[in-house]
Short mmCIF file of C-alpha atoms and ligand atoms in Angstrom, two decimals:
data_model
loop_
_atom_site.label_atom_id
_atom_site.label_comp_id
_atom_site.label_asym_id
_atom_site.label_seq_id
_atom_site.Cartn_x
_atom_site.Cartn_y
_atom_site.Cartn_z
CA MET H 1 -59.17 -84.02 71.98
CA ASN H 2 -58.43 -80.41 71.14
CA VAL H 3 -57.17 -78.29 73.97
CA ILE H 4 -57.21 -74.48 73.52
CA VAL H 5 -55.42 -72.34 76.08
CA VAL H 6 -56.11 -68.67 76.19
CA ASP H 7 -54.81 -65.83 78.33
CA ASP H 8 -57.72 -65.00 80.52
CA TYR H 9 -61.35 -65.33 81.29
CA MET H 10 -62.42 -62.69 78.79
CA GLN H 11 -60.62 -64.48 75.93
CA LEU H 12 -62.13 -67.77 77.09
CA SER H 13 -65.62 -66.32 76.99
CA ASP H 14 -65.04 -64.82 73.49
CA THR H 15 -63.58 -68.02 72.11
CA VAL H 16 -66.37 -70.23 73.33
CA ALA H 17 -69.05 -67.72 72.17
CA LYS H 18 -67.44 -67.61 68.72
CA ILE H 19 -67.43 -71.45 68.54
CA ILE H 20 -71.13 -71.53 69.48
CA ALA H 21 -72.00 -68.75 67.02
CA GLN H 22 -70.11 -70.52 64.23
CA ARG H 23 -72.08 -73.73 64.84
CA VAL H 24 -75.38 -71.83 64.91
CA GLN H 25 -74.40 -70.14 61.62
CA SER H 26 -73.69 -73.48 59.95
CA LYS H 27 -76.86 -75.08 61.37
CA LYS H 28 -79.62 -72.63 62.17
CA ASP H 29 -81.67 -75.22 64.05
CA LEU H 30 -78.77 -76.37 66.20
CA VAL H 31 -79.64 -78.34 69.35
CA LEU H 32 -77.42 -76.84 71.96
CA GLY H 33 -76.63 -78.27 75.38
CA LEU H 34 -76.15 -75.60 78.01
CA ALA H 35 -74.48 -75.34 81.44
CA THR H 36 -74.93 -73.17 84.49
CA GLY H 37 -72.31 -71.94 87.02
CA SER H 38 -69.85 -69.08 87.16
CA THR H 39 -67.69 -70.28 84.23
CA PRO H 40 -70.25 -69.77 81.36
CA LEU H 41 -71.38 -66.36 82.57
CA GLY H 42 -68.99 -64.45 80.29
CA MET H 43 -69.84 -66.72 77.43
CA TYR H 44 -73.52 -65.90 77.84
CA GLN H 45 -72.74 -62.15 77.99
CA GLU H 46 -70.79 -62.36 74.79
CA LEU H 47 -73.50 -64.38 72.97
CA ILE H 48 -76.01 -61.78 73.98
CA HIS H 49 -73.70 -59.02 72.62
CA MET H 50 -73.22 -60.91 69.36
CA SER H 51 -76.97 -61.54 69.04
CA LYS H 52 -77.77 -57.79 69.62
CA ASN H 53 -75.23 -56.94 66.92
CA ASN H 54 -76.87 -59.41 64.54
CA ARG H 55 -73.83 -61.61 64.44
CA VAL H 56 -75.78 -64.73 65.49
CA ASN H 57 -79.47 -65.57 65.55
CA PHE H 58 -80.76 -68.12 68.02
CA GLY H 59 -84.35 -67.97 66.72
CA GLN H 60 -84.29 -71.55 65.39
CA VAL H 61 -82.06 -73.04 68.16
CA THR H 62 -83.35 -75.50 70.74
CA THR H 63 -81.47 -75.75 74.06
CA PHE H 64 -81.29 -78.46 76.67
CA ASN H 65 -79.67 -77.68 80.06
CA LEU H 66 -77.51 -80.28 81.81
CA ASP H 67 -79.15 -80.23 85.25
CA GLU H 68 -81.38 -78.73 87.91
CA TYR H 69 -81.64 -78.95 91.66
CA VAL H 70 -84.48 -81.19 93.08
CA GLY H 71 -86.98 -79.26 95.13
CA LEU H 72 -86.45 -75.77 93.82
CA SER H 73 -89.26 -74.18 91.84
CA ALA H 74 -88.48 -72.61 88.44
CA CYS H 75 -88.79 -69.10 90.01
CA ASP H 76 -86.51 -69.85 93.04
CA PRO H 77 -83.55 -67.41 92.71
CA GLN H 78 -81.11 -70.36 92.98
CA SER H 79 -82.80 -72.63 90.55
CA TYR H 80 -80.98 -73.14 87.27
CA CYS H 81 -84.19 -72.35 85.49
CA ARG H 82 -84.00 -68.82 86.97
CA PHE H 83 -80.27 -68.62 86.35
CA MET H 84 -80.84 -69.29 82.60
CA GLN H 85 -83.70 -66.77 82.49
CA GLU H 86 -81.55 -64.10 84.10
CA HIS H 87 -78.36 -64.74 82.25
CA PHE H 88 -79.53 -65.68 78.80
CA PHE H 89 -83.15 -66.34 77.97
CA ASP H 90 -84.49 -62.93 79.08
CA GLN H 91 -82.37 -61.38 76.38
CA ILE H 92 -82.10 -64.09 73.72
CA LYS H 93 -84.98 -65.63 71.97
CA VAL H 94 -84.50 -69.32 71.25
CA LYS H 95 -87.03 -71.56 69.57
CA ARG H 96 -87.52 -73.78 72.67
CA SER H 97 -85.57 -74.34 75.86
CA PHE H 98 -85.60 -77.43 78.05
CA ILE H 99 -84.46 -77.63 81.72
CA PRO H 100 -85.25 -80.63 83.85
CA ASN H 101 -88.07 -79.96 86.22
CA GLY H 102 -86.80 -80.47 89.83
CA LEU H 103 -90.31 -80.15 91.24
CA ALA H 104 -91.85 -82.91 88.96
CA PRO H 105 -94.10 -85.12 91.01
CA ASN H 106 -92.51 -88.18 89.47
CA LEU H 107 -88.80 -87.58 89.11
CA ALA H 108 -88.07 -90.85 87.40
CA TYR H 109 -90.70 -90.06 84.80
CA GLU H 110 -89.30 -86.53 84.43
CA CYS H 111 -85.89 -88.09 83.56
CA LEU H 112 -87.41 -90.43 80.90
CA LEU H 113 -89.30 -87.47 79.47
CA TYR H 114 -86.14 -85.39 79.30
CA GLU H 115 -84.34 -88.18 77.38
CA SER H 116 -87.26 -88.58 75.05
CA GLU H 117 -87.35 -84.78 74.28
CA ILE H 118 -83.65 -84.87 73.44
CA LYS H 119 -84.30 -87.74 71.02
CA ARG H 120 -87.35 -85.99 69.56
CA TYR H 121 -85.19 -83.05 68.68
CA GLY H 122 -82.61 -85.27 67.00
CA GLY H 123 -79.99 -85.36 69.70
CA ILE H 124 -77.66 -82.61 70.95
CA ASP H 125 -75.32 -81.14 68.40
CA LEU H 126 -73.05 -79.29 70.77
CA GLN H 127 -72.86 -79.72 74.54
CA ILE H 128 -71.24 -76.94 76.73
CA LEU H 129 -69.79 -78.26 80.04
CA GLY H 130 -68.21 -76.76 83.07
CA ILE H 131 -66.18 -78.97 85.48
CA GLY H 132 -66.56 -79.16 89.23
CA ARG H 133 -63.54 -79.32 91.51
CA ASP H 134 -64.40 -82.92 92.11
CA GLY H 135 -64.42 -83.62 88.32
CA HIS H 136 -68.14 -83.64 87.92
CA ILE H 137 -69.89 -82.85 84.60
CA GLY H 138 -73.49 -81.80 84.90
CA PHE H 139 -74.13 -83.15 88.35
CA ASN H 140 -72.53 -86.50 87.61
CA GLU H 141 -70.40 -86.79 90.68
CA PRO H 142 -67.28 -89.12 91.02
CA GLY H 143 -68.35 -92.74 90.66
CA SER H 144 -71.19 -92.05 88.26
CA ALA H 145 -71.53 -94.88 85.82
CA CYS H 146 -70.31 -94.17 82.31
CA ASN H 147 -73.55 -95.57 80.91
CA SER H 148 -75.78 -93.44 83.09
CA ARG H 149 -78.76 -91.61 81.54
CA THR H 150 -80.72 -88.65 82.86
CA CYS H 151 -81.36 -89.45 86.56
CA VAL H 152 -81.69 -88.21 90.08
CA VAL H 153 -78.35 -87.88 91.90
CA GLN H 154 -77.07 -87.09 95.39
CA LEU H 155 -74.67 -84.21 95.48
CA ASP H 156 -71.20 -84.62 96.77
CA ASP H 157 -69.97 -82.74 99.87
CA ILE H 158 -67.45 -80.80 97.78
CA THR H 159 -70.23 -79.70 95.40
CA ILE H 160 -72.45 -78.67 98.28
CA ARG H 161 -69.54 -76.68 99.71
CA ASP H 162 -68.72 -75.02 96.36
CA ASN H 163 -72.29 -74.16 95.60
CA ALA H 164 -73.13 -72.79 99.05
CA ARG H 165 -71.77 -69.46 97.75
CA PHE H 166 -75.01 -69.17 95.78
CA PHE H 167 -77.06 -69.83 99.01
CA ASN H 168 -75.64 -67.03 101.24
CA ASN H 169 -72.78 -69.43 102.10
CA ASP H 170 -75.30 -71.54 103.98
CA ARG H 171 -74.56 -75.13 103.14
CA SER H 172 -77.78 -76.34 104.85
CA ARG H 173 -79.78 -74.55 102.15
CA VAL H 174 -78.10 -76.32 99.23
CA PRO H 175 -80.33 -79.07 97.89
CA ARG H 176 -78.93 -82.56 98.41
CA GLN H 177 -80.30 -83.95 95.17
CA ALA H 178 -80.37 -82.93 91.58
CA LEU H 179 -81.58 -84.09 88.16
CA THR H 180 -78.78 -84.44 85.60
CA MET H 181 -78.26 -85.69 82.17
CA GLY H 182 -76.22 -88.87 82.50
CA ILE H 183 -72.69 -89.40 81.32
CA GLU H 184 -73.94 -91.47 78.39
CA THR H 185 -76.51 -88.87 77.44
CA ILE H 186 -73.71 -86.23 77.47
CA LEU H 187 -71.35 -88.48 75.46
CA GLU H 188 -74.03 -88.87 72.78
CA ALA H 189 -73.82 -85.26 71.95
CA ARG H 190 -72.17 -84.84 68.54
CA GLU H 191 -69.63 -82.44 70.01
CA CYS H 192 -68.63 -81.68 73.60
CA LEU H 193 -66.95 -78.48 74.76
CA LEU H 194 -65.57 -78.24 78.24
CA ILE H 195 -64.60 -74.89 79.68
CA ALA H 196 -62.65 -74.02 82.81
CA ASN H 197 -60.89 -70.97 84.22
CA GLY H 198 -58.92 -70.04 87.29
CA ALA H 199 -56.18 -71.66 89.43
CA HIS H 200 -58.75 -73.47 91.58
CA LYS H 201 -59.55 -75.68 88.55
CA ALA H 202 -55.99 -76.46 87.65
CA ASP H 203 -55.63 -79.62 89.58
CA ILE H 204 -58.91 -81.20 88.49
CA VAL H 205 -58.28 -80.15 84.81
CA ALA H 206 -54.94 -81.92 84.86
CA ARG H 207 -56.53 -85.07 86.43
CA ALA H 208 -59.32 -84.99 83.82
CA LEU H 209 -57.09 -84.44 80.79
CA ARG H 210 -53.87 -86.14 81.77
CA GLY H 211 -54.76 -88.77 84.36
CA PRO H 212 -56.51 -92.09 83.84
CA VAL H 213 -59.95 -92.15 82.07
CA THR H 214 -62.02 -93.29 84.99
CA GLU H 215 -65.48 -92.92 86.51
CA SER H 216 -63.78 -91.45 89.56
CA VAL H 217 -63.15 -88.30 87.53
CA PRO H 218 -66.27 -88.02 85.34
CA ALA H 219 -64.83 -85.27 83.12
CA SER H 220 -62.03 -87.70 82.09
CA LEU H 221 -64.67 -89.87 80.39
CA LEU H 222 -65.07 -87.04 77.78
CA ARG H 223 -61.76 -88.17 76.36
CA ASN H 224 -63.63 -91.19 74.94
CA HIS H 225 -65.59 -88.70 72.77
CA LYS H 226 -64.48 -88.35 69.19
CA SER H 227 -65.20 -84.61 69.02
CA PHE H 228 -64.09 -83.14 72.29
CA THR H 229 -62.70 -79.66 72.71
CA VAL H 230 -61.47 -78.04 75.91
CA VAL H 231 -61.03 -74.25 76.26
CA LEU H 232 -59.04 -73.14 79.32
CA ASP H 233 -57.46 -69.98 80.58
CA LYS H 234 -53.78 -70.07 81.49
CA ALA H 235 -54.45 -70.42 85.17
CA ALA H 236 -56.63 -73.50 84.73
CA ALA H 237 -54.06 -75.06 82.31
CA ILE H 238 -51.07 -74.45 84.60
CA SER H 239 -50.79 -78.11 85.77
CA LEU H 240 -51.05 -79.66 82.34
CA GLY H 241 -47.28 -79.60 81.79
P1 LIG A 1 -68.49 -73.29 88.11
O1 LIG A 1 -69.13 -74.69 88.16
O2 LIG A 1 -68.58 -72.85 86.67
O3 LIG A 1 -69.34 -72.40 89.03
O4 LIG A 1 -67.15 -73.39 88.56
C1 LIG A 1 -68.72 -75.66 87.25
C2 LIG A 1 -69.47 -76.99 87.55
O5 LIG A 1 -69.74 -77.28 88.72
O6 LIG A 1 -69.82 -77.65 86.55
#
């Protein structure tokens, strides 16, 4: 595990964008696993900036997002599909982008399909991950099996509470289920990169990186990965000791 601690959110976004750009430069047809949430927003901004300045070209890159809410259409303002359009794909042309379809008539089949698309593209080269305050990665909540594949999951109360900010602070509007790549799917990526910023993540970051490797803290399972990098700002790293 390689832990990089930088001063602030801007440096975190720059550092992660540079790592991604470097991987794209060394493999034009990179298969890139993407994440949503507040944490990667700066990283997306920086990648857009780099792309506009011809410092990176995503034209041959294929992307797979980690997760999507069940029951929201792709154009729902809170769907992760819409998030990705707004924050990245509207400005960056990639070869192909995949996001699980939370409105698929047969969700179990959608999960199998997602797995088979990842395989068809040769597996994920680099997976970007945020971390929830409960330690989730993707929407793999505490207790998710380490051999889980893309599946339908129930969201934890803490996740529903945290994500209510995107739904006018109305918890009742937050979907209760999501589709997510499984832990095993994530661990099969050739490289995993976890990012976290802010004091509100310090406790869970310490548990994930210094506590026991356990399904109770899904992010801790990334420590079993042979190519795992963490990029933190100082505030998120403060409890690492
Ligand atoms: P955040 O979400 O970036 O909005 O904090 C992270 C996550 O839940 O994975």
